[in-house]
Amino acid sequence: MTTLAASATAPTYTGVLINGDWAEPRSGRTFDDLEPATGERLAAVAAGGTEDIDLAVGAALRAFRALPWARTNPTERGRVLYRVAQLVRERAEEFARLEAADVGKLLPDARSEVELSAALLEYYAGAANKVLGETYQAGPGKLAYTLKDPLGVVAAIVPWNYPLPLAVLKVAPALAMGNTVVLKPAEEAPLTALLLGQVALEAGLPPGVLNVVPGLGEEAGQALIDHRDVAMIAFTGSTEVGHKVMHAAAERIAKVELELGGKSPHLVFPDANLDDVTRHVATGLFKNAGQDCCAGSRVLVHRDAFDEVTSRLKAAAEAVKVGDPLRDEGVTMGPLISQRQRSRVHSYTTGALASGACLVTGGKELAEGFPEGSTFYAPTLFTDVRPEMKIYQEEVFGPVGVVVAFRNEEEAVQLANQVPYGLAAAVWTNDLSTAHRVAADIEAGMVWVNEYYAHVMEMPFGGFKQSGIGKDYSLHALDAYCQVKEVTIRL
Ligand code: NAD
């Protein structure tokens, strides 16, 4: 365990957590975790290697087989998860400040994500003892029933945009169902996952039940998905790495749950309340600096409302105050996560311009007046975009949206479905029939009407098409972390 100098956001736990102990990584290496708003080093974090992953999976497997976690009364498993939730709440401000610094988030957003994480822990704590099987009277003298067995060691691999809630979304249902876990957080923002490991220990989670190994994706991540003793890979991240996860799982027929990228549309009909549309579409575009799997990055607008919506969105984009969320006043959007991500976002902008799109506003890296090494980007909008363009088809993962006109409902749905992704969508109309018809026709795992980010934790979250397989949130998530066994008895 490496202890850093104390400061408002200095992290304490930056080693590997294996079998209930913090240790320096066997790899002997660390990587720099940078604060995107300043470009400065926030922490030197353990770069877990193949040996660390092997030790962590070994500890998780022993905990699964030898310790009674899987056979613990589910009510008791739930109690431990409640204690984890309680400790997250007690240290909520520490979690929130760490997350805000590590990702470049607004502090209020980071606080509500910590609150969500605690609520999710409570939800799955409460769900642990409500998992029931089926019985079937299979004729005279025969009784059949089902059991929901845990899988074993679950590899949980998560990205950097919502580090704490995304980690909890894997860890909580996996543990509730009696599995053990190796969590590999993203190298860009690993700190709150490490703190989660610590509070889980303090809450009384037995050694080896939750192991946390930070490290690089190609090294620690790849070693984890390739490990023969990992029974299931629960992955949130890009579709590109999702392919690798499926390949690795295919080698040994391991189970996968994938929450991947998106290119989500708004469908704005002319009868919609345009004040609501402007507010929510701007949130859908610029929240978390657009680094959101559900970012509503394709704004499809009926041609009668197109000019009005475009000019309102331009004004909304230009009203965004970009800055350091922890040090500047009145900031409404922080930086991108890294220099690499900012270059990637900018290459989409230059590519869109080269292919003939019209830049309405933004389109530039923000350097003047910002610290050297920081990663700010201007809120950006394009019109004159055709569906075959990359800016229409691919996930940018930055504050960049396109506004495209449609003539009628049929064309709106066709435009919405014309991408490989299918995560979320929003329909804006006051006509109930239009709302129901369009919601039914859209190829997306979540459809919201007259609101964006309307998702609630009690409902399933997950994509269609290349946005993934399986569901996070809700009781549906529990199904991913178990296998159904049939038992039939001759009486
Ligand atoms: P990413 O795929 O690059 O990385 C995600 C995680 O995978 C990280 O922990 C990374 O270290 C690890 N990883 C990278 N290469 C690996 C490999 N070869 N083997 C195993 N693990 C590896 O994604 P990102 O850039 O961190 O996050 C952004 C992506 O996540 C976007 O595409 C976004 O849409 C997606 N996302 C999806 C959801 C959802 O619920 N659908 C939620 C949040 C983010």
PDB file of N, CA and C in Angstrom, residues 77-126:
ATOM      1  N   ARG A  77     -25.415 -12.349   3.559  1.00  0.00           N
ATOM      2  CA  ARG A  77     -24.668 -11.680   2.463  1.00  0.00           C
ATOM      3  C   ARG A  77     -25.225 -10.267   2.272  1.00  0.00           C
ATOM      4  N   GLY A  78     -26.534 -10.168   2.317  1.00  0.00           N
ATOM      5  CA  GLY A  78     -27.174  -8.861   2.177  1.00  0.00           C
ATOM      6  C   GLY A  78     -26.736  -7.905   3.273  1.00  0.00           C
ATOM      7  N   ARG A  79     -26.626  -8.448   4.504  1.00  0.00           N
ATOM      8  CA  ARG A  79     -26.230  -7.576   5.635  1.00  0.00           C
ATOM      9  C   ARG A  79     -24.850  -6.972   5.398  1.00  0.00           C
ATOM     10  N   VAL A  80     -23.926  -7.791   4.876  1.00  0.00           N
ATOM     11  CA  VAL A  80     -22.574  -7.264   4.621  1.00  0.00           C
ATOM     12  C   VAL A  80     -22.642  -6.170   3.556  1.00  0.00           C
ATOM     13  N   LEU A  81     -23.458  -6.401   2.516  1.00  0.00           N
ATOM     14  CA  LEU A  81     -23.584  -5.364   1.476  1.00  0.00           C
ATOM     15  C   LEU A  81     -24.204  -4.084   2.047  1.00  0.00           C
ATOM     16  N   TYR A  82     -25.147  -4.235   2.957  1.00  0.00           N
ATOM     17  CA  TYR A  82     -25.712  -3.039   3.620  1.00  0.00           C
ATOM     18  C   TYR A  82     -24.616  -2.272   4.353  1.00  0.00           C
ATOM     19  N   ARG A  83     -23.719  -3.029   5.000  1.00  0.00           N
ATOM     20  CA  ARG A  83     -22.640  -2.341   5.738  1.00  0.00           C
ATOM     21  C   ARG A  83     -21.708  -1.609   4.763  1.00  0.00           C
ATOM     22  N   VAL A  84     -21.470  -2.228   3.610  1.00  0.00           N
ATOM     23  CA  VAL A  84     -20.643  -1.538   2.607  1.00  0.00           C
ATOM     24  C   VAL A  84     -21.335  -0.230   2.213  1.00  0.00           C
ATOM     25  N   ALA A  85     -22.654  -0.311   1.962  1.00  0.00           N
ATOM     26  CA  ALA A  85     -23.411   0.896   1.573  1.00  0.00           C
ATOM     27  C   ALA A  85     -23.297   1.970   2.645  1.00  0.00           C
ATOM     28  N   GLN A  86     -23.413   1.525   3.896  1.00  0.00           N
ATOM     29  CA  GLN A  86     -23.358   2.479   5.010  1.00  0.00           C
ATOM     30  C   GLN A  86     -22.004   3.194   5.053  1.00  0.00           C
ATOM     31  N   LEU A  87     -20.922   2.420   4.842  1.00  0.00           N
ATOM     32  CA  LEU A  87     -19.589   3.031   4.873  1.00  0.00           C
ATOM     33  C   LEU A  87     -19.371   3.949   3.677  1.00  0.00           C
ATOM     34  N   VAL A  88     -19.955   3.595   2.527  1.00  0.00           N
ATOM     35  CA  VAL A  88     -19.859   4.495   1.367  1.00  0.00           C
ATOM     36  C   VAL A  88     -20.549   5.807   1.713  1.00  0.00           C
ATOM     37  N   ARG A  89     -21.714   5.714   2.357  1.00  0.00           N
ATOM     38  CA  ARG A  89     -22.423   6.949   2.742  1.00  0.00           C
ATOM     39  C   ARG A  89     -21.602   7.764   3.743  1.00  0.00           C
ATOM     40  N   GLU A  90     -21.004   7.059   4.732  1.00  0.00           N
ATOM     41  CA  GLU A  90     -20.224   7.800   5.742  1.00  0.00           C
ATOM     42  C   GLU A  90     -19.043   8.533   5.129  1.00  0.00           C
ATOM     43  N   ARG A  91     -18.484   7.943   4.047  1.00  0.00           N
ATOM     44  CA  ARG A  91     -17.302   8.580   3.425  1.00  0.00           C
ATOM     45  C   ARG A  91     -17.677   9.196   2.082  1.00  0.00           C
ATOM     46  N   ALA A  92     -18.951   9.597   1.962  1.00  0.00           N
ATOM     47  CA  ALA A  92     -19.462  10.049   0.661  1.00  0.00           C
ATOM     48  C   ALA A  92     -18.668  11.218   0.095  1.00  0.00           C
ATOM     49  N   GLU A  93     -18.319  12.173   0.955  1.00  0.00           N
ATOM     50  CA  GLU A  93     -17.629  13.363   0.449  1.00  0.00           C
ATOM     51  C   GLU A  93     -16.230  12.997  -0.061  1.00  0.00           C
ATOM     52  N   GLU A  94     -15.581  12.078   0.646  1.00  0.00           N
ATOM     53  CA  GLU A  94     -14.252  11.630   0.213  1.00  0.00           C
ATOM     54  C   GLU A  94     -14.348  10.945  -1.166  1.00  0.00           C
ATOM     55  N   PHE A  95     -15.344  10.050  -1.294  1.00  0.00           N
ATOM     56  CA  PHE A  95     -15.559   9.379  -2.582  1.00  0.00           C
ATOM     57  C   PHE A  95     -15.816  10.425  -3.676  1.00  0.00           C
ATOM     58  N   ALA A  96     -16.698  11.391  -3.377  1.00  0.00           N
ATOM     59  CA  ALA A  96     -17.123  12.346  -4.410  1.00  0.00           C
ATOM     60  C   ALA A  96     -15.949  13.224  -4.849  1.00  0.00           C
ATOM     61  N   ARG A  97     -15.145  13.674  -3.903  1.00  0.00           N
ATOM     62  CA  ARG A  97     -14.022  14.562  -4.263  1.00  0.00           C
ATOM     63  C   ARG A  97     -12.967  13.799  -5.063  1.00  0.00           C
ATOM     64  N   LEU A  98     -12.750  12.568  -4.658  1.00  0.00           N
ATOM     65  CA  LEU A  98     -11.790  11.721  -5.385  1.00  0.00           C
ATOM     66  C   LEU A  98     -12.263  11.525  -6.829  1.00  0.00           C
ATOM     67  N   GLU A  99     -13.548  11.224  -6.976  1.00  0.00           N
ATOM     68  CA  GLU A  99     -14.105  10.967  -8.315  1.00  0.00           C
ATOM     69  C   GLU A  99     -14.077  12.235  -9.167  1.00  0.00           C
ATOM     70  N   ALA A 100     -14.449  13.368  -8.542  1.00  0.00           N
ATOM     71  CA  ALA A 100     -14.488  14.625  -9.302  1.00  0.00           C
ATOM     72  C   ALA A 100     -13.086  14.965  -9.819  1.00  0.00           C
ATOM     73  N   ALA A 101     -12.073  14.764  -8.971  1.00  0.00           N
ATOM     74  CA  ALA A 101     -10.707  15.078  -9.394  1.00  0.00           C
ATOM     75  C   ALA A 101     -10.226  14.085 -10.450  1.00  0.00           C
ATOM     76  N   ASP A 102     -10.519  12.822 -10.232  1.00  0.00           N
ATOM     77  CA  ASP A 102      -9.963  11.768 -11.095  1.00  0.00           C
ATOM     78  C   ASP A 102     -10.560  11.816 -12.498  1.00  0.00           C
ATOM     79  N   VAL A 103     -11.853  12.154 -12.602  1.00  0.00           N
ATOM     80  CA  VAL A 103     -12.532  12.135 -13.904  1.00  0.00           C
ATOM     81  C   VAL A 103     -12.674  13.547 -14.475  1.00  0.00           C
ATOM     82  N   GLY A 104     -12.613  14.569 -13.607  1.00  0.00           N
ATOM     83  CA  GLY A 104     -12.892  15.939 -14.070  1.00  0.00           C
ATOM     84  C   GLY A 104     -14.376  16.223 -14.065  1.00  0.00           C
ATOM     85  N   LYS A 105     -15.079  15.627 -13.110  1.00  0.00           N
ATOM     86  CA  LYS A 105     -16.538  15.766 -13.014  1.00  0.00           C
ATOM     87  C   LYS A 105     -16.940  16.972 -12.192  1.00  0.00           C
ATOM     88  N   LEU A 106     -18.189  17.422 -12.406  1.00  0.00           N
ATOM     89  CA  LEU A 106     -18.757  18.423 -11.506  1.00  0.00           C
ATOM     90  C   LEU A 106     -18.982  17.755 -10.155  1.00  0.00           C
ATOM     91  N   LEU A 107     -18.693  18.470  -9.079  1.00  0.00           N
ATOM     92  CA  LEU A 107     -18.830  17.883  -7.741  1.00  0.00           C
ATOM     93  C   LEU A 107     -20.273  17.426  -7.448  1.00  0.00           C
ATOM     94  N   PRO A 108     -21.291  18.228  -7.802  1.00  0.00           N
ATOM     95  CA  PRO A 108     -22.661  17.741  -7.549  1.00  0.00           C
ATOM     96  C   PRO A 108     -22.957  16.429  -8.286  1.00  0.00           C
ATOM     97  N   ASP A 109     -22.418  16.286  -9.498  1.00  0.00           N
ATOM     98  CA  ASP A 109     -22.622  15.028 -10.239  1.00  0.00           C
ATOM     99  C   ASP A 109     -21.924  13.879  -9.508  1.00  0.00           C
ATOM    100  N   ALA A 110     -20.684  14.142  -9.076  1.00  0.00           N
ATOM    101  CA  ALA A 110     -19.940  13.091  -8.369  1.00  0.00           C
ATOM    102  C   ALA A 110     -20.684  12.696  -7.091  1.00  0.00           C
ATOM    103  N   ARG A 111     -21.257  13.696  -6.412  1.00  0.00           N
ATOM    104  CA  ARG A 111     -21.992  13.379  -5.170  1.00  0.00           C
ATOM    105  C   ARG A 111     -23.213  12.524  -5.475  1.00  0.00           C
ATOM    106  N   SER A 112     -23.918  12.866  -6.539  1.00  0.00           N
ATOM    107  CA  SER A 112     -25.118  12.053  -6.795  1.00  0.00           C
ATOM    108  C   SER A 112     -24.736  10.659  -7.285  1.00  0.00           C
ATOM    109  N   GLU A 113     -23.571  10.504  -7.923  1.00  0.00           N
ATOM    110  CA  GLU A 113     -23.140   9.154  -8.314  1.00  0.00           C
ATOM    111  C   GLU A 113     -22.755   8.313  -7.086  1.00  0.00           C
ATOM    112  N   VAL A 114     -22.193   8.976  -6.076  1.00  0.00           N
ATOM    113  CA  VAL A 114     -21.876   8.237  -4.833  1.00  0.00           C
ATOM    114  C   VAL A 114     -23.184   7.813  -4.160  1.00  0.00           C
ATOM    115  N   GLU A 115     -24.152   8.718  -4.150  1.00  0.00           N
ATOM    116  CA  GLU A 115     -25.459   8.396  -3.570  1.00  0.00           C
ATOM    117  C   GLU A 115     -26.088   7.219  -4.331  1.00  0.00           C
ATOM    118  N   LEU A 116     -26.013   7.273  -5.667  1.00  0.00           N
ATOM    119  CA  LEU A 116     -26.546   6.167  -6.474  1.00  0.00           C
ATOM    120  C   LEU A 116     -25.827   4.861  -6.123  1.00  0.00           C
ATOM    121  N   SER A 117     -24.519   4.935  -5.961  1.00  0.00           N
ATOM    122  CA  SER A 117     -23.750   3.717  -5.668  1.00  0.00           C
ATOM    123  C   SER A 117     -24.192   3.107  -4.338  1.00  0.00           C
ATOM    124  N   ALA A 118     -24.377   3.968  -3.335  1.00  0.00           N
ATOM    125  CA  ALA A 118     -24.845   3.458  -2.035  1.00  0.00           C
ATOM    126  C   ALA A 118     -26.250   2.861  -2.183  1.00  0.00           C
ATOM    127  N   ALA A 119     -27.098   3.532  -2.944  1.00  0.00           N
ATOM    128  CA  ALA A 119     -28.467   3.030  -3.132  1.00  0.00           C
ATOM    129  C   ALA A 119     -28.459   1.689  -3.871  1.00  0.00           C
ATOM    130  N   LEU A 120     -27.549   1.544  -4.821  1.00  0.00           N
ATOM    131  CA  LEU A 120     -27.455   0.268  -5.550  1.00  0.00           C
ATOM    132  C   LEU A 120     -26.982  -0.853  -4.624  1.00  0.00           C
ATOM    133  N   LEU A 121     -26.024  -0.527  -3.761  1.00  0.00           N
ATOM    134  CA  LEU A 121     -25.568  -1.545  -2.794  1.00  0.00           C
ATOM    135  C   LEU A 121     -26.730  -1.975  -1.904  1.00  0.00           C
ATOM    136  N   GLU A 122     -27.538  -1.002  -1.489  1.00  0.00           N
ATOM    137  CA  GLU A 122     -28.698  -1.335  -0.650  1.00  0.00           C
ATOM    138  C   GLU A 122     -29.725  -2.169  -1.428  1.00  0.00           C
ATOM    139  N   TYR A 123     -29.911  -1.790  -2.676  1.00  0.00           N
ATOM    140  CA  TYR A 123     -30.888  -2.504  -3.514  1.00  0.00           C
ATOM    141  C   TYR A 123     -30.510  -3.994  -3.615  1.00  0.00           C
ATOM    142  N   TYR A 124     -29.209  -4.258  -3.937  1.00  0.00           N
ATOM    143  CA  TYR A 124     -28.809  -5.664  -4.090  1.00  0.00           C
ATOM    144  C   TYR A 124     -28.650  -6.354  -2.737  1.00  0.00           C
ATOM    145  N   ALA A 125     -28.374  -5.573  -1.686  1.00  0.00           N
ATOM    146  CA  ALA A 125     -28.382  -6.163  -0.339  1.00  0.00           C
ATOM    147  C   ALA A 125     -29.783  -6.699  -0.041  1.00  0.00           C
ATOM    148  N   GLY A 126     -30.773  -5.891  -0.380  1.00  0.00           N
ATOM    149  CA  GLY A 126     -32.157  -6.300  -0.133  1.00  0.00           C
ATOM    150  C   GLY A 126     -32.623  -7.405  -1.058  1.00  0.00           C
TER     151      GLY A 126
END
